[in-house]
Short mmCIF file of C-alpha atoms in Angstrom, two decimals:
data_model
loop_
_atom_site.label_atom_id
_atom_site.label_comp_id
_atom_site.label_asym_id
_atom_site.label_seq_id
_atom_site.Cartn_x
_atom_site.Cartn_y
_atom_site.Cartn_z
CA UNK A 924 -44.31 30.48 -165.67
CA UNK A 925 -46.39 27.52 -167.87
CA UNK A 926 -44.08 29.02 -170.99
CA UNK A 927 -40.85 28.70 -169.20
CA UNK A 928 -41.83 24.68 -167.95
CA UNK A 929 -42.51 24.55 -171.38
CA UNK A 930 -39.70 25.50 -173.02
CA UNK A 931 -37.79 24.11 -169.49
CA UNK A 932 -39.25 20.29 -170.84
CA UNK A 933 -38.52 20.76 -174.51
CA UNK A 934 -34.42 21.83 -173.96
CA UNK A 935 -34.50 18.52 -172.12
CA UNK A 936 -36.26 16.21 -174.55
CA UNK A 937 -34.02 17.72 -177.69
CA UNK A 938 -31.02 17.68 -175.99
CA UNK A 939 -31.53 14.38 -174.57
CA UNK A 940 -32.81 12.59 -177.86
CA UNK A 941 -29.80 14.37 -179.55
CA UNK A 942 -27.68 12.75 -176.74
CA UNK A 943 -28.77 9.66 -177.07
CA UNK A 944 -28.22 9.80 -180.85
CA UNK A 945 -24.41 10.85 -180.35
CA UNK A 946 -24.23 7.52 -178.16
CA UNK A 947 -25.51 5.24 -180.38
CA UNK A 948 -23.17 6.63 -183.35
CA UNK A 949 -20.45 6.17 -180.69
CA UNK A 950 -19.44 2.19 -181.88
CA UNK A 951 -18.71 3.57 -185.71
CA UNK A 952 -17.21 7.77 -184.61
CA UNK A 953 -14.63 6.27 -182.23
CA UNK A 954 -13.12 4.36 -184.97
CA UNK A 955 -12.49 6.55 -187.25
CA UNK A 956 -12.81 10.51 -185.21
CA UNK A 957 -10.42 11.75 -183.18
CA UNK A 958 -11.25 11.97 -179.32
CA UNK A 959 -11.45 15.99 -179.55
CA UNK A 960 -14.09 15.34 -182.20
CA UNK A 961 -15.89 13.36 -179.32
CA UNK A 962 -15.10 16.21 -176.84
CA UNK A 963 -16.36 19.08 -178.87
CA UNK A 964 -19.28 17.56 -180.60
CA UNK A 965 -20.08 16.19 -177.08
CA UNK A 966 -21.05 20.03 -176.40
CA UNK A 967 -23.93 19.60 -178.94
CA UNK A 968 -26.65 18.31 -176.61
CA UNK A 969 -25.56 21.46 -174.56
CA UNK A 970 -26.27 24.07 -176.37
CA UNK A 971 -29.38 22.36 -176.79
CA UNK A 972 -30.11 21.92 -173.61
CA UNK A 973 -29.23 25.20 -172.42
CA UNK A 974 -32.35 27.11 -174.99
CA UNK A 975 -30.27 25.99 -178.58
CA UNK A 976 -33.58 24.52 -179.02
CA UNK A 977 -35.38 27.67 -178.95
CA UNK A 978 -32.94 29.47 -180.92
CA UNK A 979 -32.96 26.84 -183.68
CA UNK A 980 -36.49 26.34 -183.67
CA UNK A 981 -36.84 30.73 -183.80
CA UNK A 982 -34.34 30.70 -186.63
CA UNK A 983 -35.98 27.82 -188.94
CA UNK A 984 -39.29 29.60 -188.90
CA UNK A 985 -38.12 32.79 -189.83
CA UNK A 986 -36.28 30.67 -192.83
CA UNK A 987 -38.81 29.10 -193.84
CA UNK A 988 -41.15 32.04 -195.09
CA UNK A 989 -38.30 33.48 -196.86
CA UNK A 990 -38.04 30.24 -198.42
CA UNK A 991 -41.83 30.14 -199.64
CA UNK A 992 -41.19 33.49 -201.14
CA UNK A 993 -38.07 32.44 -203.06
CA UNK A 994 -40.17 29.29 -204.53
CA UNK A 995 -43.96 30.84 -205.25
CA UNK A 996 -46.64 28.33 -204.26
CA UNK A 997 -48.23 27.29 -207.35
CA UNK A 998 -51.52 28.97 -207.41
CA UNK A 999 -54.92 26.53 -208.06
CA UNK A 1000 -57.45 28.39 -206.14
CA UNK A 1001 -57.62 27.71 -202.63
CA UNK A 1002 -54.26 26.47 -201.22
CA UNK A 1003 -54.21 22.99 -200.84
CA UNK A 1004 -51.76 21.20 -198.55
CA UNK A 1005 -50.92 18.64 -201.67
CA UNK A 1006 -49.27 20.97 -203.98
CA UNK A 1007 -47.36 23.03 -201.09
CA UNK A 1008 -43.59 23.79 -201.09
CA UNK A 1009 -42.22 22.59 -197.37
CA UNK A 1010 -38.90 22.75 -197.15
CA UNK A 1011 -36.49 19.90 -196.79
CA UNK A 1012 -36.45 20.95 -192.89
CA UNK A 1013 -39.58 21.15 -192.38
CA UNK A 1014 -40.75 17.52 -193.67
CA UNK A 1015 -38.36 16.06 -191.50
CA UNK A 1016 -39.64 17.91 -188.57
CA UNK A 1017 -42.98 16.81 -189.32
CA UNK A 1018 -41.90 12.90 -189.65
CA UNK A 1019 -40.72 13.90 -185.71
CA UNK A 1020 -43.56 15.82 -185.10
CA UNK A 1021 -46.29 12.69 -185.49
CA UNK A 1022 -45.03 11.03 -182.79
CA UNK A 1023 -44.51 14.13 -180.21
CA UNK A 1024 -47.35 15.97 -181.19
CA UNK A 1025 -49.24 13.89 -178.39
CA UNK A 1026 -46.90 14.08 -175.57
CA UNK A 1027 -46.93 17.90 -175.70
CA UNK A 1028 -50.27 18.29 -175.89
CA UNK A 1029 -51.03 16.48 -173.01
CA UNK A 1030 -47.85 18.29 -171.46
CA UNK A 1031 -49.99 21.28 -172.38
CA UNK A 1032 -52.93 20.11 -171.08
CA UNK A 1033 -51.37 19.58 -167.57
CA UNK A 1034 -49.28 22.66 -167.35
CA UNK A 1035 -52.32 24.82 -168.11
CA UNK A 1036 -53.14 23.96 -164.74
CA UNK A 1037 -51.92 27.20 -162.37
CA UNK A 1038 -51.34 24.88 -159.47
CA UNK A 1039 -49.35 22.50 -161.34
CA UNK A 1040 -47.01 25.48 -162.84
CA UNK A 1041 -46.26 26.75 -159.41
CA UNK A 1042 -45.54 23.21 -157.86
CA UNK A 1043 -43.26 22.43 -161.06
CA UNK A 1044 -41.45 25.84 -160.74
CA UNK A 1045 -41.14 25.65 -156.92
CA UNK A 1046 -39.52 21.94 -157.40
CA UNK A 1047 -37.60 22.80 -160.29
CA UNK A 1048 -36.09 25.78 -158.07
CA UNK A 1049 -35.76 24.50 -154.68
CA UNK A 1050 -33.98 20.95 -156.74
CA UNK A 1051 -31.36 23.53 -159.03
CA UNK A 1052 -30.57 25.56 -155.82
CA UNK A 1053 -29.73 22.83 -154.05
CA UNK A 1054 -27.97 21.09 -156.46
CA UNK A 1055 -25.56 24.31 -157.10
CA UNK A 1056 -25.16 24.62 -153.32
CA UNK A 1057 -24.07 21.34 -152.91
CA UNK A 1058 -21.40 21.41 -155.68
CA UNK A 1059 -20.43 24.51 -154.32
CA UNK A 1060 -19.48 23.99 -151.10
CA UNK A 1061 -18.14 20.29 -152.30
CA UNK A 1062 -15.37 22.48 -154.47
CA UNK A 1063 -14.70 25.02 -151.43
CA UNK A 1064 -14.01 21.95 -149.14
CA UNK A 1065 -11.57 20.01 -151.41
CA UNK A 1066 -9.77 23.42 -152.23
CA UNK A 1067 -9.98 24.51 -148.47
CA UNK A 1068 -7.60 20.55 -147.96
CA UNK A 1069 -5.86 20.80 -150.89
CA UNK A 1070 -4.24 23.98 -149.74
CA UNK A 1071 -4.15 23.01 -146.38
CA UNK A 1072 -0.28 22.65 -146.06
CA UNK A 1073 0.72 23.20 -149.71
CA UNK A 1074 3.59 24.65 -150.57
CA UNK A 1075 5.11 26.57 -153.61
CA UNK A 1076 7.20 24.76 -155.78
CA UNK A 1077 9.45 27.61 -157.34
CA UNK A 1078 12.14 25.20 -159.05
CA UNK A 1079 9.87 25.09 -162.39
CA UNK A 1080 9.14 27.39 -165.10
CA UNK A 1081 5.52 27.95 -165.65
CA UNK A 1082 2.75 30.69 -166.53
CA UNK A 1083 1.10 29.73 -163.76
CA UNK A 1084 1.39 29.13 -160.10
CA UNK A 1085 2.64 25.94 -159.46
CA UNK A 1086 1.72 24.08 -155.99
CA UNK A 1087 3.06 20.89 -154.10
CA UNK A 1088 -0.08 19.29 -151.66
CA UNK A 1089 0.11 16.42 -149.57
CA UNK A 1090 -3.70 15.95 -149.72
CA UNK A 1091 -3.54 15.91 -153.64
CA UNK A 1092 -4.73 13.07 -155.21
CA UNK A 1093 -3.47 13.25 -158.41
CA UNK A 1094 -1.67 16.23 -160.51
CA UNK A 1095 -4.60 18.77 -161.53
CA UNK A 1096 -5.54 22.34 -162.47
CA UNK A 1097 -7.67 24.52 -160.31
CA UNK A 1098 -9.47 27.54 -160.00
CA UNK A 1099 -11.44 29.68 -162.75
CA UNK A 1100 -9.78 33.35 -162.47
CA UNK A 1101 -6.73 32.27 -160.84
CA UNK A 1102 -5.69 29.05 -161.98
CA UNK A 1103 -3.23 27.02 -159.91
CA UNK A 1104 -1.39 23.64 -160.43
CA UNK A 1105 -1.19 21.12 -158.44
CA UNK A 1106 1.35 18.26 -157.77
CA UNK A 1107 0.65 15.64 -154.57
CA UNK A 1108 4.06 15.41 -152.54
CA UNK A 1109 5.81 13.02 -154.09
CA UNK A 1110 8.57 12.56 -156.19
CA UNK A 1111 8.62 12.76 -160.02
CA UNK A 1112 10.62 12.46 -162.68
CA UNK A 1113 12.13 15.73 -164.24
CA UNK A 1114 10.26 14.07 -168.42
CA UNK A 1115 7.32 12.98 -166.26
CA UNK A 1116 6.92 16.37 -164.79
CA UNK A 1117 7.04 18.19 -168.06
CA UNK A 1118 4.72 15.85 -169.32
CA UNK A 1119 2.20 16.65 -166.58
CA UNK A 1120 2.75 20.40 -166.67
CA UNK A 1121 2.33 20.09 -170.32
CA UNK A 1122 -1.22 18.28 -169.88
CA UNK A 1123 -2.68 20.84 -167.84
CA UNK A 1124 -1.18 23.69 -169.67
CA UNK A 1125 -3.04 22.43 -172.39
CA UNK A 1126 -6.43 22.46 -170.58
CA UNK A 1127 -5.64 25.74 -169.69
CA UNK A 1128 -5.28 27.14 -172.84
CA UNK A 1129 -7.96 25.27 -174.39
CA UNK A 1130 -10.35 26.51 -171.35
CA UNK A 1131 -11.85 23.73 -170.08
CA UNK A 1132 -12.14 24.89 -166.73
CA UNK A 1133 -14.88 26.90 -168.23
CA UNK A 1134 -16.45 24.48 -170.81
CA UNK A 1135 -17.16 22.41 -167.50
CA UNK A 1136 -17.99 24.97 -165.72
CA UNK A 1137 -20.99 25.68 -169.05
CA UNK A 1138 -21.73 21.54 -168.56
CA UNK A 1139 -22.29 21.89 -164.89
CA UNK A 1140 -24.52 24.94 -165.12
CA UNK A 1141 -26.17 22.93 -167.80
CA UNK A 1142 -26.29 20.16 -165.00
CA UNK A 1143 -27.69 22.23 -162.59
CA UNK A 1144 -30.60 23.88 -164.46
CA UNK A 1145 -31.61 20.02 -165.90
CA UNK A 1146 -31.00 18.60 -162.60
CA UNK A 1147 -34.27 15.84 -162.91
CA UNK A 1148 -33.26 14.89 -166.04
CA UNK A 1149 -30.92 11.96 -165.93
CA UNK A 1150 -28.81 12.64 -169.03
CA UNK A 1151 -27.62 15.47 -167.60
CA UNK A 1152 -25.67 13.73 -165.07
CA UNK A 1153 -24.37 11.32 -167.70
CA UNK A 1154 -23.17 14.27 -170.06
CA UNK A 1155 -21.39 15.74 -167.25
CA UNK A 1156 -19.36 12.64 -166.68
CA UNK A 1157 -18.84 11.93 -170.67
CA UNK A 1158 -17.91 15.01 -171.40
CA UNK A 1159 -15.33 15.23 -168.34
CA UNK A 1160 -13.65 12.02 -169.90
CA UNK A 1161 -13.56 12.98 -173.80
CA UNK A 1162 -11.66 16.37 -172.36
CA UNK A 1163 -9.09 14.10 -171.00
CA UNK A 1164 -8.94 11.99 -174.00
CA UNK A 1165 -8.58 14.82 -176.10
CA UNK A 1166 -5.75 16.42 -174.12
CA UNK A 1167 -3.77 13.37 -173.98
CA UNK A 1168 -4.23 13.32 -177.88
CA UNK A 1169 -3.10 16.96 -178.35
CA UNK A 1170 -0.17 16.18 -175.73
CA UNK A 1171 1.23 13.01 -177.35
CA UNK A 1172 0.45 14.55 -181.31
CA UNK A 1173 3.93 15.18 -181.94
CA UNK A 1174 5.48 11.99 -179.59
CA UNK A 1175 6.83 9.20 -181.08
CA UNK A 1176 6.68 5.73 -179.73
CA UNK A 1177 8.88 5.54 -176.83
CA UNK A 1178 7.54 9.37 -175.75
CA UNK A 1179 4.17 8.22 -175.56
CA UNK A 1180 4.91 5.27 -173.65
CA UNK A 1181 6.97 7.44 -171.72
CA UNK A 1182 3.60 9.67 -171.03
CA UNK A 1183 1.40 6.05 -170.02
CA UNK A 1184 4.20 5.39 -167.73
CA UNK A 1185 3.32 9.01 -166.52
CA UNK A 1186 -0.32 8.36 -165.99
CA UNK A 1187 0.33 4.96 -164.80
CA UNK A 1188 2.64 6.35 -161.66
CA UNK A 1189 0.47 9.09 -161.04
CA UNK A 1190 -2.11 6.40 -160.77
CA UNK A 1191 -0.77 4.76 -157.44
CA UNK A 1192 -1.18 7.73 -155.64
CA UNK A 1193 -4.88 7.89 -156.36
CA UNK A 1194 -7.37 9.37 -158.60
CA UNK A 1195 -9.99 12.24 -158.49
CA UNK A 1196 -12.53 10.10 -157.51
CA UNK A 1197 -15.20 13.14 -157.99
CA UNK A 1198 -16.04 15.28 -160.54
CA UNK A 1199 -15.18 18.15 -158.97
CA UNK A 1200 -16.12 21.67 -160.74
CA UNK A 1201 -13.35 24.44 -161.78
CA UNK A 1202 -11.03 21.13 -161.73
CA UNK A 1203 -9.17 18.58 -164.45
CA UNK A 1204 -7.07 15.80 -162.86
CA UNK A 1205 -4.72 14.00 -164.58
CA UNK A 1206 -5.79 11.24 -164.03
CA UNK A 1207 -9.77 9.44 -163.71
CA UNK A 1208 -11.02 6.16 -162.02
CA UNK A 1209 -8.95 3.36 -163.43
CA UNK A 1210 -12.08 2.35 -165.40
CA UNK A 1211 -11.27 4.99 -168.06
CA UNK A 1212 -7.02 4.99 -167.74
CA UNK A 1213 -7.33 2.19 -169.67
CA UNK A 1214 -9.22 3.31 -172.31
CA UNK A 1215 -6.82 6.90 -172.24
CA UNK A 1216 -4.02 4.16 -172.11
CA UNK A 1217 -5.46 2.42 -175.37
CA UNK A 1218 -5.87 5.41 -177.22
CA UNK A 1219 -2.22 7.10 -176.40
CA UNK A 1220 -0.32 4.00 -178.41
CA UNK A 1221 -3.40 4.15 -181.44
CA UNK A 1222 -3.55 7.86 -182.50
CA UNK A 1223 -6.14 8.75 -185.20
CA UNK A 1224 -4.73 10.74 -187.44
CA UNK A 1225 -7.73 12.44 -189.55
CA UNK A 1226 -7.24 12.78 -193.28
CA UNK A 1227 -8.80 14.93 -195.02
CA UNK A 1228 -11.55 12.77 -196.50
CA UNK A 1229 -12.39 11.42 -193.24
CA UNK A 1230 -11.65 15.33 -191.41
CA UNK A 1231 -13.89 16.54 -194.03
CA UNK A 1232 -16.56 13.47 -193.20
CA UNK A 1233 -16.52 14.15 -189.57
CA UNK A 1234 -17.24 17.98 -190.20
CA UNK A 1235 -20.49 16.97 -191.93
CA UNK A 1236 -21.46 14.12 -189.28
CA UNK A 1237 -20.83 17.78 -186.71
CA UNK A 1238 -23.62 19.92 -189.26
CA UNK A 1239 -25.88 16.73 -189.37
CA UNK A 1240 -26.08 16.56 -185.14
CA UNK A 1241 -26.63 19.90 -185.41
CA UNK A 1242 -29.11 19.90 -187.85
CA UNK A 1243 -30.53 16.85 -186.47
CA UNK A 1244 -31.24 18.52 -182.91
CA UNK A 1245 -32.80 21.82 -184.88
CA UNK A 1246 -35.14 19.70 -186.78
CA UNK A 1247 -35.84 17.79 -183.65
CA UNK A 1248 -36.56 21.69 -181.80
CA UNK A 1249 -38.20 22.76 -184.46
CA UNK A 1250 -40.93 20.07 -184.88
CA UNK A 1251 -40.92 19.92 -181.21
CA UNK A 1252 -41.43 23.39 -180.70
CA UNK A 1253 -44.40 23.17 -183.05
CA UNK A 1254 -46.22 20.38 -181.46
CA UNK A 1255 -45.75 22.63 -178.10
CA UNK A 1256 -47.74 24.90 -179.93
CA UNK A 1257 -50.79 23.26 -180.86
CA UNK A 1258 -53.50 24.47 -179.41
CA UNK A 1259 -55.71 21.86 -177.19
CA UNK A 1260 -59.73 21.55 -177.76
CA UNK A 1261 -60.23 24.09 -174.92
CA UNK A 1262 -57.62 26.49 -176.43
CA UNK A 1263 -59.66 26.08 -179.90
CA UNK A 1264 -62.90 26.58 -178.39
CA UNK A 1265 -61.94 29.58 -177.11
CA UNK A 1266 -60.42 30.86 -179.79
CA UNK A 1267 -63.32 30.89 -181.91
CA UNK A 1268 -63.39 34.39 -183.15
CA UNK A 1269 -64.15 34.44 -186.77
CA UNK A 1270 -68.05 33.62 -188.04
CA UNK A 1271 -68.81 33.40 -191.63
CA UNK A 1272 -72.58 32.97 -192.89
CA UNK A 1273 -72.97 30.92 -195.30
CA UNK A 1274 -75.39 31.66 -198.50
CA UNK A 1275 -77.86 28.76 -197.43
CA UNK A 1276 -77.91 30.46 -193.90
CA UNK A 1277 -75.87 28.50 -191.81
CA UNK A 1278 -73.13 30.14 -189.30
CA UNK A 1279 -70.09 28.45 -189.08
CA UNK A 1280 -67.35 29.62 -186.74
CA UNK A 1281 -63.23 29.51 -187.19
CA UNK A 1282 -60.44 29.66 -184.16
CA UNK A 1283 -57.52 31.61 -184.78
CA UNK A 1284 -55.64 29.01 -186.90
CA UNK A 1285 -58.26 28.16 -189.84
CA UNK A 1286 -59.66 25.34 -187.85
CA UNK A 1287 -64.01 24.63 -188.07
CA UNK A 1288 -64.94 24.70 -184.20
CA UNK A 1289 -68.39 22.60 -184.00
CA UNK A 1290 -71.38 23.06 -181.87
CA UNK A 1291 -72.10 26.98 -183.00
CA UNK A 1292 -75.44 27.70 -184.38
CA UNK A 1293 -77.32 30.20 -185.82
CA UNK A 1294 -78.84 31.25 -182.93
CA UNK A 1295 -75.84 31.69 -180.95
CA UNK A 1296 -73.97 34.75 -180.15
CA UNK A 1297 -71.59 35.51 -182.48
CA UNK A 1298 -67.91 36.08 -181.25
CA UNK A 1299 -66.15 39.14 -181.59
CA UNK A 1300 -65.35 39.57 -185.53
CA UNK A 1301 -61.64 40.37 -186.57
CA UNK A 1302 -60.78 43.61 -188.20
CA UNK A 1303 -59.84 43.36 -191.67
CA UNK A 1304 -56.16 44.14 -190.84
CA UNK A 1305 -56.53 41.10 -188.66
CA UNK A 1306 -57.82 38.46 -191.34
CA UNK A 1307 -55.30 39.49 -194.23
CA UNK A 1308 -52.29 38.81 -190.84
CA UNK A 1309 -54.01 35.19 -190.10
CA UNK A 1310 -54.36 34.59 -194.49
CA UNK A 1311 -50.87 35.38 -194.50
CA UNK A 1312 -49.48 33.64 -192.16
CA UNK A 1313 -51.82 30.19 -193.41
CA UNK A 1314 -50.27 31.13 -196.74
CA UNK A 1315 -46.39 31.40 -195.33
CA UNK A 1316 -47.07 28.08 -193.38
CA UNK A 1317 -48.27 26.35 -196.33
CA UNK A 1318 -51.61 25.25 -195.36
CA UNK A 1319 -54.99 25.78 -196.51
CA UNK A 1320 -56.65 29.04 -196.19
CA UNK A 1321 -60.14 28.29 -194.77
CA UNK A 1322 -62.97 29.48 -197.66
CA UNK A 1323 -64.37 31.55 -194.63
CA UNK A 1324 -61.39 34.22 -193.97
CA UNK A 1325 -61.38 34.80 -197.86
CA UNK A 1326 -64.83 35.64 -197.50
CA UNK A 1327 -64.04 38.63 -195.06
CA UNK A 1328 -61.68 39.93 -196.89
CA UNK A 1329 -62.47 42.89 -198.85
CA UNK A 1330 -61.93 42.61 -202.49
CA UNK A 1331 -58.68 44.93 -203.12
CA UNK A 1332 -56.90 42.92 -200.11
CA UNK A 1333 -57.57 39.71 -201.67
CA UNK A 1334 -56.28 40.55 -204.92
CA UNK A 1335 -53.12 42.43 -203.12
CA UNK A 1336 -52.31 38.64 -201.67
CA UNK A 1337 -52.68 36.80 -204.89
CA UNK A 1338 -50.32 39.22 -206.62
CA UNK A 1339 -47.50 39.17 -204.11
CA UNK A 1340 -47.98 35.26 -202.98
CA UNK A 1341 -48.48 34.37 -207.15
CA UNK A 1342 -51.71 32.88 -205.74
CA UNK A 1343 -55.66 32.59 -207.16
CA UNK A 1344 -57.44 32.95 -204.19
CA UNK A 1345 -61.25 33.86 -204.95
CA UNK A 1346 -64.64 34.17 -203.09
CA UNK A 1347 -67.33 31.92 -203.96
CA UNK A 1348 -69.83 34.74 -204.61
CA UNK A 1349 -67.85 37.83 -205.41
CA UNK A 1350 -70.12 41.21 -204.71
#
């Protein structure tokens, strides 16, 4: 349970620094990106949020000793940190990684604690349960009224049911497996309604029923963190913005006034106050038709300079957040002064007599003497596994676990790693 709190707490720190990166890029993308850039890139913090993080963080360290391989460290005796190859990655990560390094050690610190793990899990479980419940039975109730005297409307062509409801608010799209249109009981316009059929047929195909339905899961498992809530609601309005964009692409002027005229009548009927799951209304609170009503008249259309720029601000995010995960994940790895203590299982005697004892990652614990018992010694397969992988991660090789290694080992690493490791005394 303390590894999945872990790993629970670093999808929500990535994805919410990530998020919070997107929003301050927001002033300078919305001039110049399309609002379906917004929506998709907008799913970025997501995936992070729903174990991207883990996955990125997994896939850069299995890069990076590949990497090392492809580009030799230079040998100079012991391996020094100075003249070590880290990849362009990973000295970002570690830039990220100074200031972090604290926070999840202490989170470390605390969650070793069994009590605190089971609280944490049991409040993490009993707040996503009841968070999915709610939502739930919220979407059963509105679809239980919004059927509640419907009727077929038959007298238009579409590849899905279409519906007429006096209790609708506002033309929208229902249901997952069995997606259903509906249209509140009034009258409209034989343009307006095509327009209107046309805007949901377009979340339809595009599946956004779905991408919300990712977003609210994502909601529901991050329920304590705050950004959650706020990328549920963002995301929800760069999917409308984005349809009416795809909708109005081919409109001229006077169509895409036409189509505000359509939003605007549709809009004294009411609005989907709610963010409702396996929905998409036509039309949101009045504080974002304006902005929907702004963008329909002053259509981006991406060149190719600036389609080809926006692709590479998309791999940056994305590389941003997997930097981000993968220093993050590393700092969530560093082992705290009990954790080294007890890890103290390789003793080296020195030639003036002295004992000195290393943990499992290199590291000189203090406080051993002579006379103390030594810890359990590793097996030789053991040290050349932990020389390794000090060699792969580019950090010095303590002088003790060179010592332990037999003679025909050692040389077998500095022939395949291009290295001059030696012992101080060699037998």
């Amino acid at each position: 349970m303390t590894d999945f709190i872990t790993f629970l707490l670093l999808a929500s720190f990535v994805g919410t620094i990530l998020w919070m990166i997107q929003n301050m890029l927001t002033p300078v993308t919305r001039k110049y990106f399309s609002q379906s850039w917004h929506y998709y890139t907008g799913l970025v913090p997501v995936f992070f949020l729903l174990g991207g993080s883990e996955i990125i963080s997994r896939l850069l360290s299995f890069m990076a000793p590949a990497h090392r391989e492809a580009n030799p460290i230079p040998g100079s005796g012991v391996i020094s940190e100075t003249y070590a190859q880290v990849s362009t990655i990973e000295q970002t990560a570690a830039h990220v990684r100074l200031w972090i390094t604290q926070l999840f050690d202490n989170l470390i610190r605390i969650s070793s604690s069994k009590e605190f793990t089971l609280i944490a899990t049991v409040i993490w479980v009993v707040g996503a349960l009841a968070f999915t419940v709610v939502n739930i039975q919220r979407y059963h109730a509105f679809k239980h009224s919004i059927l509640r005297g419907s009727r077929a409307n038959n007298d238009v062509q579409c590849p899905v049911q279409v519906i007429v409801s006096p209790h609708a608010p506002t033309p929208f799209i229902i249901g997952l497996w069995n997606p259903i249109v509906v249209l509140p009981d009034v009258p409209i316009e034989e343009n307006k309604l095509a327009m209107i059929l046309s805007h949901e047929l377009v979340h339809l195909k595009r599946g956004d029923l779905f991408v919300k339905l990712i977003v609210f899961a994502t909601n529901a498992i991050h329920w304590f963190n705050p950004a959650s809530y706020a990328m549920n609601k963002q995301v929800s309005m760069y999917c409308e913005l984005s349809c009416d964009e795809q909708v109005v692409r081919h409109m001229d002027a006077a169509g895409r006034r036409t189509y505000g005229e359509t939003l605007l009548s549709m809009l004294e009927y009411g609005v989907m106050r709610r963010n409702v799951i396996c929905t998409s209304s036509l039309c949101n609170p009045k504080k974002h038709m304006k902005r929907r009503l702004t963008h329909l008249m002053n259509e981006k259309k991406m060149k190719k300079p600036v389609f080809l720029l926006s692709l590479v601000v998309a791999i940056a995010l994305v590389g941003g957040g997997g930097a981000a995960a993968y220093a993050a994940g590393s700092a969530s790895k560093i082992p705290t002064h009990k954790q080294v203590v007890a890890g103290a299982n390789v003793t080296v005697q020195n030639p003036d007599g002295t004992i000195q004892s290393f943990d499992k990652d290199g590291n000189l614990v203090p406080g051993k003497s002579k006379d103390s018992r030594a810890p359990k010694k590793l097996t030789t397969e053991e040290v050349v596994d932990r020389v390794t992988k000090h060699i792969e991660k580019g950090i010095t090789v303590p002088q003790g676990y060179i010592e332990e290694l037999p003679q025909k080992n050692l040389d077998a690493l500095n022939e395949r790693y291009h290295l001059k490791l030696q012992k101080t005394n060699k037998n």
